[in-house]
mmCIF file of C-alpha atoms in Angstrom:
data_model
loop_
_atom_site.group_PDB
_atom_site.id
_atom_site.type_symbol
_atom_site.label_atom_id
_atom_site.label_comp_id
_atom_site.label_asym_id
_atom_site.label_seq_id
_atom_site.Cartn_x
_atom_site.Cartn_y
_atom_site.Cartn_z
ATOM 1 C CA UNK X 127 0.000 0.000 0.000
ATOM 2 C CA UNK X 128 1.336 3.448 -0.941
ATOM 3 C CA UNK X 129 0.811 6.620 1.030
ATOM 4 C CA UNK X 130 1.427 10.241 0.130
ATOM 5 C CA UNK X 131 5.011 11.142 1.033
ATOM 6 C CA UNK X 132 4.029 14.102 3.227
ATOM 7 C CA UNK X 133 1.708 11.828 5.218
ATOM 8 C CA UNK X 134 3.922 8.752 5.527
ATOM 9 C CA UNK X 135 6.890 10.845 6.680
ATOM 10 C CA UNK X 136 4.955 12.957 9.173
ATOM 11 C CA UNK X 137 6.345 13.071 12.707
ATOM 12 C CA UNK X 138 3.766 14.105 15.344
ATOM 13 C CA UNK X 139 4.431 17.349 17.199
ATOM 14 C CA UNK X 140 5.682 16.916 20.759
ATOM 15 C CA UNK X 141 3.864 18.785 23.519
ATOM 16 C CA UNK X 142 4.009 19.250 27.264
ATOM 17 C CA UNK X 143 1.650 17.801 29.851
ATOM 18 C CA UNK X 144 1.956 14.760 32.127
ATOM 19 C CA UNK X 145 1.616 12.301 29.232
ATOM 20 C CA UNK X 146 4.708 13.731 27.556
ATOM 21 C CA UNK X 147 6.699 11.446 29.887
ATOM 22 C CA UNK X 148 6.430 7.738 30.571
ATOM 23 C CA UNK X 149 4.401 6.567 33.572
ATOM 24 C CA UNK X 150 3.542 10.008 35.029
ATOM 25 C CA UNK X 151 2.934 10.097 38.758
ATOM 26 C CA UNK X 152 -0.686 11.073 39.566
ATOM 27 C CA UNK X 153 0.655 13.710 41.961
ATOM 28 C CA UNK X 154 2.949 15.283 39.343
ATOM 29 C CA UNK X 155 3.034 19.097 39.449
ATOM 30 C CA UNK X 156 2.807 20.091 35.799
ATOM 31 C CA UNK X 157 4.558 23.341 34.838
ATOM 32 C CA UNK X 158 4.986 22.172 31.237
ATOM 33 C CA UNK X 159 1.502 23.129 29.975
ATOM 34 C CA UNK X 160 -0.129 26.540 30.357
ATOM 35 C CA UNK X 161 -3.662 26.152 31.695
ATOM 36 C CA UNK X 162 -5.662 28.363 34.070
ATOM 37 C CA UNK X 163 -3.925 28.065 37.480
ATOM 38 C CA UNK X 164 -7.335 28.197 39.208
ATOM 39 C CA UNK X 165 -8.442 25.057 37.362
ATOM 40 C CA UNK X 166 -12.014 25.037 36.047
ATOM 41 C CA UNK X 167 -15.023 27.033 37.371
ATOM 42 C CA UNK X 168 -17.020 25.377 40.217
ATOM 43 C CA UNK X 169 -20.252 24.846 38.204
ATOM 44 C CA UNK X 170 -18.369 22.471 35.892
ATOM 45 C CA UNK X 171 -17.612 20.133 38.795
ATOM 46 C CA UNK X 172 -21.302 19.931 39.664
ATOM 47 C CA UNK X 173 -22.176 19.110 36.045
ATOM 48 C CA UNK X 174 -19.655 16.281 35.877
ATOM 49 C CA UNK X 175 -21.152 14.779 39.049
ATOM 50 C CA UNK X 176 -24.760 14.969 37.885
ATOM 51 C CA UNK X 177 -24.513 14.635 34.113
ATOM 52 C CA UNK X 178 -23.709 10.934 33.768
ATOM 53 C CA UNK X 179 -27.207 10.151 32.464
ATOM 54 C CA UNK X 180 -26.406 12.235 29.378
ATOM 55 C CA UNK X 181 -23.483 10.069 28.272
ATOM 56 C CA UNK X 182 -25.619 7.667 26.131
ATOM 57 C CA UNK X 183 -27.045 10.633 24.163
ATOM 58 C CA UNK X 184 -25.429 11.827 20.930
ATOM 59 C CA UNK X 185 -24.291 15.448 21.314
ATOM 60 C CA UNK X 186 -25.553 18.367 19.248
ATOM 61 C CA UNK X 187 -23.328 18.191 16.128
ATOM 62 C CA UNK X 188 -23.467 21.980 15.744
ATOM 63 C CA UNK X 189 -22.845 22.904 19.415
ATOM 64 C CA UNK X 190 -25.791 25.289 19.087
ATOM 65 C CA UNK X 191 -26.178 26.386 22.715
ATOM 66 C CA UNK X 192 -22.444 26.820 23.167
ATOM 67 C CA UNK X 193 -22.183 28.930 20.027
ATOM 68 C CA UNK X 194 -25.027 31.127 21.285
ATOM 69 C CA UNK X 195 -23.281 31.582 24.629
ATOM 70 C CA UNK X 196 -19.932 32.263 22.967
ATOM 71 C CA UNK X 197 -21.613 34.792 20.681
ATOM 72 C CA UNK X 198 -22.373 36.887 23.774
ATOM 73 C CA UNK X 199 -18.929 36.248 25.261
ATOM 74 C CA UNK X 200 -16.910 37.429 22.240
ATOM 75 C CA UNK X 201 -19.592 39.728 20.785
ATOM 76 C CA UNK X 202 -19.778 38.217 17.304
ATOM 77 C CA UNK X 203 -22.766 36.678 15.475
ATOM 78 C CA UNK X 204 -23.401 32.953 15.928
ATOM 79 C CA UNK X 205 -22.836 32.376 12.210
ATOM 80 C CA UNK X 206 -19.245 33.551 12.621
ATOM 81 C CA UNK X 207 -18.375 30.815 15.148
ATOM 82 C CA UNK X 208 -17.127 27.241 14.776
ATOM 83 C CA UNK X 209 -16.575 24.885 17.754
ATOM 84 C CA UNK X 210 -13.779 22.341 17.708
ATOM 85 C CA UNK X 211 -12.572 19.349 19.687
ATOM 86 C CA UNK X 212 -9.902 21.574 21.135
ATOM 87 C CA UNK X 213 -8.294 24.384 19.161
ATOM 88 C CA UNK X 214 -6.008 21.940 17.370
ATOM 89 C CA UNK X 215 -8.862 20.316 15.426
ATOM 90 C CA UNK X 216 -9.721 23.728 14.022
ATOM 91 C CA UNK X 217 -6.115 24.321 12.934
ATOM 92 C CA UNK X 218 -6.186 21.134 10.848
ATOM 93 C CA UNK X 219 -9.665 21.798 9.436
ATOM 94 C CA UNK X 220 -8.660 25.358 8.536
ATOM 95 C CA UNK X 221 -5.626 24.056 6.643
ATOM 96 C CA UNK X 222 -7.789 21.480 4.874
ATOM 97 C CA UNK X 223 -10.040 24.320 3.696
ATOM 98 C CA UNK X 224 -7.367 26.899 2.802
ATOM 99 C CA UNK X 225 -4.025 25.208 2.085
ATOM 100 C CA UNK X 226 -3.359 23.324 -1.143
ATOM 101 C CA UNK X 227 -0.152 21.986 -2.654
ATOM 102 C CA UNK X 228 2.496 24.737 -2.822
ATOM 103 C CA UNK X 229 0.322 27.371 -1.129
ATOM 104 C CA UNK X 230 2.911 29.857 0.231
ATOM 105 C CA UNK X 231 2.805 30.009 4.041
ATOM 106 C CA UNK X 232 4.765 32.255 6.414
ATOM 107 C CA UNK X 233 5.237 31.245 10.073
ATOM 108 C CA UNK X 234 7.199 33.229 12.685
ATOM 109 C CA UNK X 235 9.343 30.943 14.873
ATOM 110 C CA UNK X 236 9.689 29.802 17.578
ATOM 111 C CA UNK X 237 5.977 29.045 17.909
ATOM 112 C CA UNK X 238 3.342 26.326 18.348
ATOM 113 C CA UNK X 239 4.336 23.389 16.148
ATOM 114 C CA UNK X 240 0.902 22.312 14.934
ATOM 115 C CA UNK X 241 0.688 25.088 12.314
ATOM 116 C CA UNK X 242 3.707 23.699 10.503
ATOM 117 C CA UNK X 243 2.465 20.133 10.878
ATOM 118 C CA UNK X 244 -1.033 20.894 9.553
ATOM 119 C CA UNK X 245 0.311 22.897 6.597
ATOM 120 C CA UNK X 246 2.825 20.176 5.727
ATOM 121 C CA UNK X 247 0.043 17.580 5.553
ATOM 122 C CA UNK X 248 -1.605 19.702 2.872
ATOM 123 C CA UNK X 249 1.607 20.176 0.906
ATOM 124 C CA UNK X 250 1.932 23.899 1.586
ATOM 125 C CA UNK X 251 5.227 25.653 0.915
ATOM 126 C CA UNK X 252 6.439 26.959 4.289
ATOM 127 C CA UNK X 253 8.886 29.765 5.005
ATOM 128 C CA UNK X 254 9.943 30.630 8.551
ATOM 129 C CA UNK X 255 10.707 34.019 10.078
ATOM 130 C CA UNK X 256 12.947 33.862 13.158
ATOM 131 C CA UNK X 257 12.014 36.440 15.806
ATOM 132 C CA UNK X 258 11.778 36.536 19.568
ATOM 133 C CA UNK X 259 9.497 39.587 19.415
ATOM 134 C CA UNK X 260 7.458 40.304 16.289
ATOM 135 C CA UNK X 261 6.739 43.856 17.488
ATOM 136 C CA UNK X 262 10.420 44.682 16.940
ATOM 137 C CA UNK X 263 10.757 42.933 13.582
ATOM 138 C CA UNK X 264 7.400 43.713 11.959
ATOM 139 C CA UNK X 265 8.842 45.660 9.002
ATOM 140 C CA UNK X 266 11.064 42.753 7.945
ATOM 141 C CA UNK X 267 8.184 40.332 8.521
ATOM 142 C CA UNK X 268 5.800 42.337 6.342
ATOM 143 C CA UNK X 269 8.331 42.349 3.507
ATOM 144 C CA UNK X 270 8.289 38.548 3.613
ATOM 145 C CA UNK X 271 4.481 38.166 3.438
ATOM 146 C CA UNK X 272 3.645 36.027 0.391
ATOM 147 C CA UNK X 273 1.010 36.705 -2.256
ATOM 148 C CA UNK X 274 -2.109 34.506 -2.369
ATOM 149 C CA UNK X 275 -0.960 32.617 0.703
ATOM 150 C CA UNK X 276 -1.439 32.358 4.443
ATOM 151 C CA UNK X 277 0.257 33.583 7.627
ATOM 152 C CA UNK X 278 0.057 31.919 11.046
ATOM 153 C CA UNK X 279 0.645 34.080 14.135
ATOM 154 C CA UNK X 280 0.338 32.918 17.729
ATOM 155 C CA UNK X 281 -0.608 35.851 19.958
ATOM 156 C CA UNK X 282 0.452 35.779 22.719
ATOM 157 C CA UNK X 283 3.136 33.539 21.349
ATOM 158 C CA UNK X 284 3.732 30.021 22.578
ATOM 159 C CA UNK X 285 6.363 29.493 23.991
ATOM 160 C CA UNK X 286 7.760 33.026 24.454
ATOM 161 C CA UNK X 287 4.621 34.639 25.852
ATOM 162 C CA UNK X 288 5.199 37.803 23.800
ATOM 163 C CA UNK X 289 2.033 39.748 22.939
ATOM 164 C CA UNK X 290 1.943 41.336 19.499
ATOM 165 C CA UNK X 291 0.182 44.682 19.916
ATOM 166 C CA UNK X 292 -3.084 45.314 18.103
ATOM 167 C CA UNK X 293 -1.444 48.135 16.151
ATOM 168 C CA UNK X 294 1.255 45.762 14.904
ATOM 169 C CA UNK X 295 -1.324 43.105 14.056
ATOM 170 C CA UNK X 296 -3.344 45.630 12.034
ATOM 171 C CA UNK X 297 -0.223 46.557 10.046
ATOM 172 C CA UNK X 298 0.235 42.869 9.236
ATOM 173 C CA UNK X 299 -3.444 42.381 8.378
ATOM 174 C CA UNK X 300 -3.488 45.349 5.997
ATOM 175 C CA UNK X 301 -0.261 44.258 4.285
ATOM 176 C CA UNK X 302 -1.526 40.692 3.936
ATOM 177 C CA UNK X 303 -4.857 41.862 2.512
ATOM 178 C CA UNK X 304 -3.057 43.904 -0.156
ATOM 179 C CA UNK X 305 -1.403 40.629 -1.222
ATOM 180 C CA UNK X 306 -4.602 38.544 -1.038
ATOM 181 C CA UNK X 307 -3.158 36.538 1.849
ATOM 182 C CA UNK X 308 -5.103 35.020 4.743
ATOM 183 C CA UNK X 309 -4.034 35.669 8.353
ATOM 184 C CA UNK X 310 -4.656 32.963 10.971
ATOM 185 C CA UNK X 311 -4.248 34.406 14.477
ATOM 186 C CA UNK X 312 -4.103 31.981 17.401
ATOM 187 C CA UNK X 313 -5.308 33.855 20.506
ATOM 188 C CA UNK X 314 -5.750 30.842 22.775
ATOM 189 C CA UNK X 315 -3.826 32.551 25.590
ATOM 190 C CA UNK X 316 -5.162 36.080 25.011
ATOM 191 C CA UNK X 317 -7.822 36.016 27.740
ATOM 192 C CA UNK X 318 -5.141 35.206 30.314
ATOM 193 C CA UNK X 319 -3.025 38.267 29.464
ATOM 194 C CA UNK X 320 -3.250 41.539 31.363
ATOM 195 C CA UNK X 321 -4.757 43.272 28.331
ATOM 196 C CA UNK X 322 -7.140 40.927 26.481
ATOM 197 C CA UNK X 323 -8.359 43.906 24.425
ATOM 198 C CA UNK X 324 -5.282 43.403 22.235
ATOM 199 C CA UNK X 325 -7.394 40.749 20.500
ATOM 200 C CA UNK X 326 -8.207 41.443 16.839
ATOM 201 C CA UNK X 327 -11.589 39.669 16.902
ATOM 202 C CA UNK X 328 -13.324 43.009 16.401
ATOM 203 C CA UNK X 329 -11.574 43.417 13.025
ATOM 204 C CA UNK X 330 -13.281 40.507 11.256
ATOM 205 C CA UNK X 331 -14.617 42.994 8.728
ATOM 206 C CA UNK X 332 -11.214 43.048 7.036
ATOM 207 C CA UNK X 333 -12.164 39.741 5.423
ATOM 208 C CA UNK X 334 -8.754 38.046 5.464
ATOM 209 C CA UNK X 335 -8.725 37.248 9.199
ATOM 210 C CA UNK X 336 -9.444 34.053 11.122
ATOM 211 C CA UNK X 337 -9.057 34.019 14.917
ATOM 212 C CA UNK X 338 -8.611 30.897 17.027
ATOM 213 C CA UNK X 339 -9.466 30.870 20.731
ATOM 214 C CA UNK X 340 -9.912 28.175 23.347
ATOM 215 C CA UNK X 341 -11.668 27.400 26.607
ATOM 216 C CA UNK X 342 -8.876 24.909 27.326
ATOM 217 C CA UNK X 343 -6.517 27.614 28.580
ATOM 218 C CA UNK X 344 -8.883 30.295 29.848
ATOM 219 C CA UNK X 345 -11.293 28.057 31.750
ATOM 220 C CA UNK X 346 -9.142 25.027 32.570
ATOM 221 C CA UNK X 347 -11.017 22.592 30.297
ATOM 222 C CA UNK X 348 -7.975 20.909 28.729
ATOM 223 C CA UNK X 349 -9.334 17.401 29.314
ATOM 224 C CA UNK X 350 -12.726 18.243 27.805
ATOM 225 C CA UNK X 351 -11.298 19.672 24.545
ATOM 226 C CA UNK X 352 -13.249 22.800 23.590
ATOM 227 C CA UNK X 353 -11.823 25.335 21.166
ATOM 228 C CA UNK X 354 -13.492 27.790 18.823
ATOM 229 C CA UNK X 355 -12.749 29.807 15.720
ATOM 230 C CA UNK X 356 -14.079 33.165 14.557
ATOM 231 C CA UNK X 357 -14.181 34.028 10.873
ATOM 232 C CA UNK X 358 -16.403 35.362 8.109
ATOM 233 C CA UNK X 359 -19.576 33.419 7.366
ATOM 234 C CA UNK X 360 -18.235 31.812 4.202
ATOM 235 C CA UNK X 361 -15.180 30.428 6.017
ATOM 236 C CA UNK X 362 -17.256 29.202 8.961
ATOM 237 C CA UNK X 363 -19.728 27.529 6.608
ATOM 238 C CA UNK X 364 -16.902 25.623 4.918
ATOM 239 C CA UNK X 365 -15.447 24.551 8.275
ATOM 240 C CA UNK X 366 -18.861 23.281 9.381
ATOM 241 C CA UNK X 367 -19.085 21.240 6.186
ATOM 242 C CA UNK X 368 -15.734 19.486 6.641
ATOM 243 C CA UNK X 369 -15.630 18.880 10.388
ATOM 244 C CA UNK X 370 -16.371 15.375 11.614
ATOM 245 C CA UNK X 371 -19.907 14.745 13.012
ATOM 246 C CA UNK X 372 -20.361 15.058 16.807
ATOM 247 C CA UNK X 373 -16.854 16.454 17.170
ATOM 248 C CA UNK X 374 -17.484 17.887 20.670
ATOM 249 C CA UNK X 375 -19.056 15.724 23.374
ATOM 250 C CA UNK X 376 -22.314 16.742 25.022
ATOM 251 C CA UNK X 377 -20.723 17.072 28.456
ATOM 252 C CA UNK X 378 -17.951 19.227 27.012
ATOM 253 C CA UNK X 379 -20.495 21.547 25.400
ATOM 254 C CA UNK X 380 -22.483 21.902 28.631
ATOM 255 C CA UNK X 381 -19.341 22.370 30.713
ATOM 256 C CA UNK X 382 -18.210 25.150 28.392
ATOM 257 C CA UNK X 383 -21.574 26.949 28.662
ATOM 258 C CA UNK X 384 -21.415 26.760 32.462
ATOM 259 C CA UNK X 385 -17.801 27.928 32.515
ATOM 260 C CA UNK X 386 -18.667 30.995 30.441
ATOM 261 C CA UNK X 387 -21.477 31.880 32.861
ATOM 262 C CA UNK X 388 -19.107 32.099 35.837
ATOM 263 C CA UNK X 389 -18.727 35.821 36.501
ATOM 264 C CA UNK X 390 -15.342 37.295 37.439
ATOM 265 C CA UNK X 391 -13.527 33.980 36.851
ATOM 266 C CA UNK X 392 -11.236 35.439 34.204
ATOM 267 C CA UNK X 393 -10.554 38.642 36.137
ATOM 268 C CA UNK X 394 -9.616 36.614 39.228
ATOM 269 C CA UNK X 395 -7.365 34.485 37.054
ATOM 270 C CA UNK X 396 -5.610 37.504 35.553
ATOM 271 C CA UNK X 397 -5.008 38.966 39.008
ATOM 272 C CA UNK X 398 -3.453 35.706 40.181
ATOM 273 C CA UNK X 399 -1.290 35.401 37.053
ATOM 274 C CA UNK X 400 0.028 38.964 37.446
ATOM 275 C CA UNK X 401 0.930 38.403 41.082
ATOM 276 C CA UNK X 402 2.513 35.006 40.543
ATOM 277 C CA UNK X 403 4.283 36.061 37.345
ATOM 278 C CA UNK X 404 6.108 38.760 39.287
ATOM 279 C CA UNK X 405 6.930 36.287 42.058
ATOM 280 C CA UNK X 406 8.340 33.725 39.610
ATOM 281 C CA UNK X 407 10.271 36.282 37.595
ATOM 282 C CA UNK X 408 11.898 37.855 40.633
ATOM 283 C CA UNK X 409 12.670 34.512 42.270
ATOM 284 C CA UNK X 410 14.045 32.703 39.199
ATOM 285 C CA UNK X 411 16.146 35.707 38.135
ATOM 286 C CA UNK X 412 18.008 35.422 41.432
ATOM 287 C CA UNK X 413 19.032 31.832 40.722
ATOM 288 C CA UNK X 414 22.498 31.675 39.201
ATOM 289 C CA UNK X 415 22.321 31.129 35.432
ATOM 290 C CA UNK X 416 18.597 31.701 34.983
ATOM 291 C CA UNK X 417 17.013 34.780 33.441
ATOM 292 C CA UNK X 418 13.543 35.716 32.260
ATOM 293 C CA UNK X 419 13.065 36.230 28.530
ATOM 294 C CA UNK X 420 10.314 38.838 28.645
ATOM 295 C CA UNK X 421 8.159 40.736 31.131
ATOM 296 C CA UNK X 422 4.945 39.323 29.682
ATOM 297 C CA UNK X 423 6.335 35.839 29.300
ATOM 298 C CA UNK X 424 5.780 32.539 31.028
ATOM 299 C CA UNK X 425 9.086 31.518 29.489
ATOM 300 C CA UNK X 426 12.541 31.420 31.078
ATOM 301 C CA UNK X 427 15.926 30.503 29.683
ATOM 302 C CA UNK X 428 19.464 29.626 30.658
ATOM 303 C CA UNK X 429 22.516 29.861 28.410
ATOM 304 C CA UNK X 430 24.212 26.750 29.840
ATOM 305 C CA UNK X 431 22.597 23.767 28.096
ATOM 306 C CA UNK X 432 24.091 21.193 30.454
ATOM 307 C CA UNK X 433 22.957 23.063 33.570
ATOM 308 C CA UNK X 434 19.440 23.412 32.219
ATOM 309 C CA UNK X 435 19.307 19.773 31.161
ATOM 310 C CA UNK X 436 20.277 18.778 34.684
ATOM 311 C CA UNK X 437 17.670 21.145 36.158
ATOM 312 C CA UNK X 438 14.935 19.609 34.001
ATOM 313 C CA UNK X 439 15.950 16.105 35.048
ATOM 314 C CA UNK X 440 16.316 16.936 38.732
ATOM 315 C CA UNK X 441 12.994 18.765 39.013
ATOM 316 C CA UNK X 442 11.275 15.750 37.425
ATOM 317 C CA UNK X 443 12.870 13.529 40.067
ATOM 318 C CA UNK X 444 11.097 15.796 42.567
ATOM 319 C CA UNK X 445 7.812 15.215 40.734
ATOM 320 C CA UNK X 446 7.841 18.609 38.965
ATOM 321 C CA UNK X 447 7.548 18.734 35.171
ATOM 322 C CA UNK X 448 8.883 21.722 33.208
ATOM 323 C CA UNK X 449 8.955 22.116 29.420
ATOM 324 C CA UNK X 450 12.193 21.569 27.553
ATOM 325 C CA UNK X 451 11.844 23.836 24.498
ATOM 326 C CA UNK X 452 14.320 22.035 22.260
ATOM 327 C CA UNK X 453 11.352 20.595 20.346
ATOM 328 C CA UNK X 454 10.337 24.095 19.199
ATOM 329 C CA UNK X 455 11.783 25.019 15.801
ATOM 330 C CA UNK X 456 14.273 27.847 16.403
ATOM 331 C CA UNK X 457 15.079 26.940 20.016
ATOM 332 C CA UNK X 458 17.376 24.436 21.713
ATOM 333 C CA UNK X 459 18.097 22.851 25.087
ATOM 334 C CA UNK X 460 19.095 26.201 26.584
ATOM 335 C CA UNK X 461 15.423 27.188 26.786
ATOM 336 C CA UNK X 462 12.606 26.046 29.034
ATOM 337 C CA UNK X 463 8.988 27.131 29.350
ATOM 338 C CA UNK X 464 7.360 27.409 32.756
ATOM 339 C CA UNK X 465 3.656 27.860 33.382
ATOM 340 C CA UNK X 466 2.311 30.100 36.129
ATOM 341 C CA UNK X 467 0.527 28.225 38.894
ATOM 342 C CA UNK X 468 -0.531 28.900 42.493
ATOM 343 C CA UNK X 469 1.876 30.312 45.097
ATOM 344 C CA UNK X 470 2.280 26.940 46.822
ATOM 345 C CA UNK X 471 3.182 25.216 43.573
ATOM 346 C CA UNK X 472 5.381 28.080 42.376
ATOM 347 C CA UNK X 473 7.326 28.102 45.639
ATOM 348 C CA UNK X 474 7.905 24.367 45.264
ATOM 349 C CA UNK X 475 9.320 24.934 41.786
ATOM 350 C CA UNK X 476 11.637 27.719 42.955
ATOM 351 C CA UNK X 477 13.060 25.494 45.693
ATOM 352 C CA UNK X 478 13.652 22.677 43.203
ATOM 353 C CA UNK X 479 15.448 24.981 40.763
ATOM 354 C CA UNK X 480 17.579 26.445 43.553
ATOM 355 C CA UNK X 481 18.661 22.953 44.559
ATOM 356 C CA UNK X 482 19.460 21.851 40.988
ATOM 357 C CA UNK X 483 23.141 21.504 40.118
#
């Protein structure tokens, strides 16, 4: 049996999380994946305790109630929303709809690896733009924007945590539109930043914009897999046509609706992240060899690869998992990514890093 070369040779993208290692301890403290440090909203727990009778029922294939609730949350019409089994499903469906063989694609690196993987499956022609802060390099980036192609931008960026300002994003959007190029903006972490209004969702009228967001990060629903995309009606209609039936479970849809109804959950989360970000940055910067990449980042680095490799190994021996960023294109073993968690967990991490050799 023969398979297409780009499919047969595909290597899955490596990610963080407890299942990125063999036989994870149930009590593992996971700093390798960035999810709401408060966990999920309390109403979700009640649903999961009382909703077992709904498991035998097929879910709504169109996630109708969730789309209606999200419409109010992000202030866009229901017809401009698509729900996915996590944000990653939408990335692959978007590429299936937009990318064909040799479609020119521009991706800033380092960034989330699934854009490259999804484009490669479709045979797109990828070029990379190395930058640690797109705000500083936007002029060079704009010059590299292809015609009749697609751009993928993660904002805030994973793994660096850098937020591309709305003004910079609008420069990119206008330049891309003049070249008939689509812009895919992944804002899955945007609601956890200190200024979520940097989102470009309110600029859908430009026509060449698609925005990805997720309840996985913002509302701690990583295990329930709920992401969503915002685009013009034609794009959303196509994505509805190609998605698999019943792609989001009934319990996941209901949990997402309940999570969105929890008032002040995101503001409490942002307050905690700001406080604990400052604590982590100040504490880790005092450890010999470690320094913080960026003020807005959940990402730290060390220039001594061997020291950092030892730190990663030794913290895991203490049941703490941090993200080695060598699997990100453009980075190596001298970089790690650390999520922000609660003070108790963060203090435990600091102690482990201080004791590493």
